[in-house]
mmCIF file of N, CA, C and O in Angstrom:
data_model
loop_
_atom_site.group_PDB
_atom_site.id
_atom_site.type_symbol
_atom_site.label_atom_id
_atom_site.label_comp_id
_atom_site.label_asym_id
_atom_site.label_seq_id
_atom_site.Cartn_x
_atom_site.Cartn_y
_atom_site.Cartn_z
ATOM 1 N N MET A 1 0.842 -1.181 0.000
ATOM 2 C CA MET A 1 0.000 0.000 0.000
ATOM 3 C C MET A 1 0.885 1.241 0.000
ATOM 4 O O MET A 1 1.829 1.355 0.757
ATOM 5 N N THR A 2 0.556 2.194 -0.877
ATOM 6 C CA THR A 2 1.304 3.442 -0.983
ATOM 7 C C THR A 2 0.649 4.507 -0.110
ATOM 8 O O THR A 2 -0.564 4.667 -0.126
ATOM 9 N N VAL A 3 1.472 5.222 0.623
ATOM 10 C CA VAL A 3 0.994 6.315 1.470
ATOM 11 C C VAL A 3 1.654 7.594 0.974
ATOM 12 O O VAL A 3 2.863 7.640 0.740
ATOM 13 N N VAL A 4 0.843 8.639 0.771
ATOM 14 C CA VAL A 4 1.345 9.926 0.307
ATOM 15 C C VAL A 4 0.878 11.024 1.257
ATOM 16 O O VAL A 4 -0.050 10.828 2.035
ATOM 17 N N ALA A 5 1.535 12.160 1.172
ATOM 18 C CA ALA A 5 1.129 13.312 1.984
ATOM 19 C C ALA A 5 0.120 14.139 1.194
ATOM 20 O O ALA A 5 0.308 14.404 0.007
ATOM 21 N N CYS A 6 -0.943 14.549 1.833
ATOM 22 C CA CYS A 6 -1.938 15.427 1.217
ATOM 23 C C CYS A 6 -1.221 16.716 0.801
ATOM 24 O O CYS A 6 -0.525 17.319 1.610
ATOM 25 N N PRO A 7 -1.357 17.141 -0.461
ATOM 26 C CA PRO A 7 -0.668 18.348 -0.912
ATOM 27 C C PRO A 7 -1.104 19.624 -0.184
ATOM 28 O O PRO A 7 -0.370 20.590 -0.148
ATOM 29 N N THR A 8 -2.277 19.616 0.403
ATOM 30 C CA THR A 8 -2.788 20.812 1.074
ATOM 31 C C THR A 8 -2.380 20.876 2.536
ATOM 32 O O THR A 8 -1.836 21.873 2.992
ATOM 33 N N CYS A 9 -2.620 19.801 3.286
ATOM 34 C CA CYS A 9 -2.385 19.851 4.733
ATOM 35 C C CYS A 9 -1.225 18.971 5.204
ATOM 36 O O CYS A 9 -0.787 19.101 6.337
ATOM 37 N N GLY A 10 -0.763 18.066 4.352
ATOM 38 C CA GLY A 10 0.364 17.219 4.712
ATOM 39 C C GLY A 10 -0.005 15.935 5.426
ATOM 40 O O GLY A 10 0.865 15.122 5.732
ATOM 41 N N LYS A 11 -1.287 15.733 5.708
ATOM 42 C CA LYS A 11 -1.728 14.512 6.384
ATOM 43 C C LYS A 11 -1.414 13.298 5.510
ATOM 44 O O LYS A 11 -1.549 13.341 4.297
ATOM 45 N N LYS A 12 -0.984 12.214 6.118
ATOM 46 C CA LYS A 12 -0.677 10.982 5.392
ATOM 47 C C LYS A 12 -1.975 10.292 4.988
ATOM 48 O O LYS A 12 -2.871 10.125 5.811
ATOM 49 N N VAL A 13 -2.083 9.941 3.696
ATOM 50 C CA VAL A 13 -3.278 9.277 3.180
ATOM 51 C C VAL A 13 -2.879 8.098 2.307
ATOM 52 O O VAL A 13 -1.825 8.101 1.677
ATOM 53 N N GLU A 14 -3.724 7.084 2.288
ATOM 54 C CA GLU A 14 -3.471 5.909 1.466
ATOM 55 C C GLU A 14 -3.853 6.204 0.025
ATOM 56 O O GLU A 14 -4.895 6.789 -0.244
ATOM 57 N N TRP A 15 -2.993 5.794 -0.915
ATOM 58 C CA TRP A 15 -3.271 5.959 -2.344
ATOM 59 C C TRP A 15 -3.948 4.677 -2.819
ATOM 60 O O TRP A 15 -3.317 3.760 -3.309
ATOM 61 N N THR A 16 -5.256 4.625 -2.635
ATOM 62 C CA THR A 16 -6.031 3.452 -3.026
ATOM 63 C C THR A 16 -7.296 3.906 -3.748
ATOM 64 O O THR A 16 -7.740 5.042 -3.572
ATOM 65 N N PRO A 17 -7.885 3.014 -4.546
ATOM 66 C CA PRO A 17 -9.143 3.370 -5.226
ATOM 67 C C PRO A 17 -10.268 3.728 -4.242
ATOM 68 O O PRO A 17 -11.182 4.461 -4.596
ATOM 69 N N ALA A 18 -10.183 3.239 -3.022
ATOM 70 C CA ALA A 18 -11.200 3.541 -2.015
ATOM 71 C C ALA A 18 -11.149 5.019 -1.579
ATOM 72 O O ALA A 18 -12.145 5.558 -1.118
ATOM 73 N N ASN A 19 -10.007 5.670 -1.743
ATOM 74 C CA ASN A 19 -9.869 7.080 -1.371
ATOM 75 C C ASN A 19 -10.241 7.928 -2.588
ATOM 76 O O ASN A 19 -9.415 8.202 -3.446
ATOM 77 N N LYS A 20 -11.485 8.364 -2.660
ATOM 78 C CA LYS A 20 -11.961 9.095 -3.828
ATOM 79 C C LYS A 20 -11.389 10.506 -3.935
ATOM 80 O O LYS A 20 -11.550 11.153 -4.958
ATOM 81 N N PHE A 21 -10.706 10.986 -2.903
ATOM 82 C CA PHE A 21 -10.128 12.327 -2.935
ATOM 83 C C PHE A 21 -8.627 12.322 -3.231
ATOM 84 O O PHE A 21 -8.007 13.368 -3.225
ATOM 85 N N ARG A 22 -8.049 11.148 -3.471
ATOM 86 C CA ARG A 22 -6.601 11.075 -3.628
ATOM 87 C C ARG A 22 -6.104 12.031 -4.694
ATOM 88 O O ARG A 22 -6.789 12.213 -5.693
ATOM 89 N N PRO A 23 -5.023 12.700 -4.520
ATOM 90 C CA PRO A 23 -4.040 12.570 -3.446
ATOM 91 C C PRO A 23 -4.387 13.361 -2.191
ATOM 92 O O PRO A 23 -3.583 13.451 -1.273
ATOM 93 N N PHE A 24 -5.575 13.963 -2.157
ATOM 94 C CA PHE A 24 -5.974 14.748 -0.998
ATOM 95 C C PHE A 24 -6.595 13.860 0.069
ATOM 96 O O PHE A 24 -7.054 12.764 -0.210
ATOM 97 N N CYS A 25 -6.643 14.370 1.296
ATOM 98 C CA CYS A 25 -7.203 13.581 2.394
ATOM 99 C C CYS A 25 -8.712 13.750 2.506
ATOM 100 O O CYS A 25 -9.383 12.910 3.096
ATOM 101 N N SER A 26 -9.249 14.849 1.930
ATOM 102 C CA SER A 26 -10.681 15.131 2.086
ATOM 103 C C SER A 26 -11.166 16.041 0.961
ATOM 104 O O SER A 26 -10.373 16.627 0.223
ATOM 105 N N GLU A 27 -12.472 16.165 0.870
ATOM 106 C CA GLU A 27 -13.086 17.090 -0.090
ATOM 107 C C GLU A 27 -12.644 18.522 0.199
ATOM 108 O O GLU A 27 -12.400 19.307 -0.709
ATOM 109 N N ARG A 28 -12.526 18.856 1.480
ATOM 110 C CA ARG A 28 -12.112 20.205 1.877
ATOM 111 C C ARG A 28 -10.736 20.553 1.307
ATOM 112 O O ARG A 28 -10.564 21.611 0.695
ATOM 113 N N CYS A 29 -9.766 19.668 1.485
ATOM 114 C CA CYS A 29 -8.417 19.922 0.970
ATOM 115 C C CYS A 29 -8.415 19.986 -0.553
ATOM 116 O O CYS A 29 -7.709 20.795 -1.150
ATOM 117 N N LYS A 30 -9.223 19.177 -1.180
ATOM 118 C CA LYS A 30 -9.335 19.186 -2.638
ATOM 119 C C LYS A 30 -9.874 20.539 -3.112
ATOM 120 O O LYS A 30 -9.358 21.121 -4.071
ATOM 121 N N GLN A 31 -10.891 21.070 -2.443
ATOM 122 C CA GLN A 31 -11.488 22.348 -2.815
ATOM 123 C C GLN A 31 -10.544 23.522 -2.547
ATOM 124 O O GLN A 31 -10.516 24.486 -3.314
ATOM 125 N N ILE A 32 -9.771 23.436 -1.473
ATOM 126 C CA ILE A 32 -8.783 24.476 -1.178
ATOM 127 C C ILE A 32 -7.770 24.554 -2.317
ATOM 128 O O ILE A 32 -7.423 25.639 -2.792
ATOM 129 N N ASP A 33 -7.304 23.402 -2.788
ATOM 130 C CA ASP A 33 -6.339 23.364 -3.877
ATOM 131 C C ASP A 33 -6.953 23.911 -5.170
ATOM 132 O O ASP A 33 -6.323 24.695 -5.881
ATOM 133 N N LEU A 34 -8.182 23.522 -5.470
ATOM 134 C CA LEU A 34 -8.859 24.020 -6.662
ATOM 135 C C LEU A 34 -9.014 25.541 -6.596
ATOM 136 O O LEU A 34 -8.789 26.244 -7.589
ATOM 137 N N GLY A 35 -9.356 26.048 -5.428
ATOM 138 C CA GLY A 35 -9.478 27.495 -5.256
ATOM 139 C C GLY A 35 -8.166 28.216 -5.480
ATOM 140 O O GLY A 35 -8.124 29.305 -6.060
ATOM 141 N N ALA A 36 -7.062 27.617 -5.046
ATOM 142 C CA ALA A 36 -5.746 28.223 -5.258
ATOM 143 C C ALA A 36 -5.426 28.315 -6.749
ATOM 144 O O ALA A 36 -4.886 29.321 -7.220
ATOM 145 N N TRP A 37 -5.769 27.275 -7.504
ATOM 146 C CA TRP A 37 -5.575 27.320 -8.959
ATOM 147 C C TRP A 37 -6.449 28.405 -9.569
ATOM 148 O O TRP A 37 -6.011 29.175 -10.423
ATOM 149 N N ALA A 38 -7.709 28.498 -9.140
ATOM 150 C CA ALA A 38 -8.634 29.484 -9.686
ATOM 151 C C ALA A 38 -8.175 30.911 -9.403
ATOM 152 O O ALA A 38 -8.403 31.813 -10.204
ATOM 153 N N GLU A 39 -7.521 31.116 -8.265
ATOM 154 C CA GLU A 39 -7.012 32.442 -7.898
ATOM 155 C C GLU A 39 -5.621 32.692 -8.477
ATOM 156 O O GLU A 39 -4.986 33.692 -8.162
ATOM 157 N N GLU A 40 -5.146 31.768 -9.313
ATOM 158 C CA GLU A 40 -3.840 31.849 -9.972
ATOM 159 C C GLU A 40 -2.684 31.953 -8.980
ATOM 160 O O GLU A 40 -1.704 32.651 -9.222
ATOM 161 N N LYS A 41 -2.803 31.243 -7.851
ATOM 162 C CA LYS A 41 -1.709 31.192 -6.887
ATOM 163 C C LYS A 41 -0.617 30.241 -7.356
ATOM 164 O O LYS A 41 0.514 30.323 -6.892
ATOM 165 N N TYR A 42 -0.962 29.322 -8.241
ATOM 166 C CA TYR A 42 0.005 28.403 -8.828
ATOM 167 C C TYR A 42 0.222 28.813 -10.276
ATOM 168 O O TYR A 42 -0.694 29.276 -10.944
ATOM 169 N N THR A 43 1.423 28.637 -10.747
ATOM 170 C CA THR A 43 1.702 28.903 -12.152
ATOM 171 C C THR A 43 2.555 27.784 -12.722
ATOM 172 O O THR A 43 3.287 27.115 -11.990
ATOM 173 N N ILE A 44 2.451 27.593 -14.001
ATOM 174 C CA ILE A 44 3.276 26.619 -14.704
ATOM 175 C C ILE A 44 4.265 27.424 -15.533
ATOM 176 O O ILE A 44 3.860 28.229 -16.378
ATOM 177 N N PRO A 45 5.569 27.235 -15.302
ATOM 178 C CA PRO A 45 6.551 28.034 -16.031
ATOM 179 C C PRO A 45 6.502 27.754 -17.535
ATOM 180 O O PRO A 45 6.238 26.640 -17.968
ATOM 181 N N GLY A 46 6.763 28.770 -18.291
ATOM 182 C CA GLY A 46 6.788 28.626 -19.739
ATOM 183 C C GLY A 46 7.141 29.955 -20.374
ATOM 184 O O GLY A 46 7.264 30.989 -19.710
ATOM 185 N N ALA A 47 7.287 29.926 -21.667
ATOM 186 C CA ALA A 47 7.607 31.144 -22.403
ATOM 187 C C ALA A 47 6.399 32.071 -22.370
ATOM 188 O O ALA A 47 5.256 31.629 -22.416
ATOM 189 N N ALA A 48 6.669 33.348 -22.315
ATOM 190 C CA ALA A 48 5.594 34.334 -22.311
ATOM 191 C C ALA A 48 4.893 34.315 -23.661
ATOM 192 O O ALA A 48 5.535 34.211 -24.706
ATOM 193 N N ALA A 49 3.590 34.408 -23.625
ATOM 194 C CA ALA A 49 2.816 34.442 -24.863
ATOM 195 C C ALA A 49 3.028 35.790 -25.542
ATOM 196 O O ALA A 49 3.107 36.828 -24.885
ATOM 197 N N SER A 50 3.124 35.766 -26.852
ATOM 198 C CA SER A 50 3.296 37.033 -27.561
ATOM 199 C C SER A 50 1.939 37.700 -27.718
ATOM 200 O O SER A 50 0.911 37.045 -27.842
ATOM 201 N N ASP A 51 1.954 38.996 -27.709
ATOM 202 C CA ASP A 51 0.735 39.782 -27.867
ATOM 203 C C ASP A 51 0.546 40.060 -29.351
ATOM 204 O O ASP A 51 1.424 40.668 -29.988
ATOM 205 N N PRO A 52 -0.566 39.646 -29.932
ATOM 206 C CA PRO A 52 -0.793 39.886 -31.368
ATOM 207 C C PRO A 52 -0.694 41.366 -31.732
ATOM 208 O O PRO A 52 -0.289 41.712 -32.829
ATOM 209 N N GLN A 53 -1.030 42.249 -30.818
ATOM 210 C CA GLN A 53 -0.920 43.688 -31.069
ATOM 211 C C GLN A 53 0.536 44.083 -31.283
ATOM 212 O O GLN A 53 0.838 44.910 -32.128
ATOM 213 N N ASP A 54 1.472 43.505 -30.516
ATOM 214 C CA ASP A 54 2.892 43.776 -30.675
ATOM 215 C C ASP A 54 3.372 43.336 -32.050
ATOM 216 O O ASP A 54 4.178 44.010 -32.690
ATOM 217 N N ASP A 55 2.903 42.176 -32.531
ATOM 218 C CA ASP A 55 3.292 41.672 -33.838
ATOM 219 C C ASP A 55 2.840 42.628 -34.939
ATOM 220 O O ASP A 55 3.555 42.866 -35.905
ATOM 221 N N LYS A 56 1.650 43.188 -34.789
ATOM 222 C CA LYS A 56 1.113 44.118 -35.792
ATOM 223 C C LYS A 56 1.969 45.378 -35.848
ATOM 224 O O LYS A 56 2.264 45.899 -36.919
ATOM 225 N N LEU A 57 2.388 45.894 -34.691
ATOM 226 C CA LEU A 57 3.215 47.091 -34.639
ATOM 227 C C LEU A 57 4.570 46.860 -35.278
ATOM 228 O O LEU A 57 5.113 47.733 -35.932
ATOM 229 N N ALA A 58 5.129 45.677 -35.125
ATOM 230 C CA ALA A 58 6.436 45.363 -35.705
ATOM 231 C C ALA A 58 6.360 45.296 -37.220
ATOM 232 O O ALA A 58 7.347 45.573 -37.913
ATOM 233 N N ASP A 59 5.222 44.916 -37.768
ATOM 234 C CA ASP A 59 5.058 44.798 -39.226
ATOM 235 C C ASP A 59 4.900 46.165 -39.883
ATOM 236 O O ASP A 59 5.123 46.308 -41.069
ATOM 237 N N ASP A 60 4.479 47.175 -39.123
ATOM 238 C CA ASP A 60 4.219 48.504 -39.703
ATOM 239 C C ASP A 60 5.484 49.266 -39.980
ATOM 240 O O ASP A 60 6.508 49.181 -39.632
#
């Protein structure tokens, strides 16, 4: 059996099909994490998107 730490609170939880909230320990921790994504507290690194307006100005 695999045991992981809940990404939100750190509580140890079993990684099994019976745990419908995995990797979280509860619905509450799952919702807290979803809210953090919605508030853009997490980011995925990557190249900055170009602004189409900037491209138009460069062509002029």
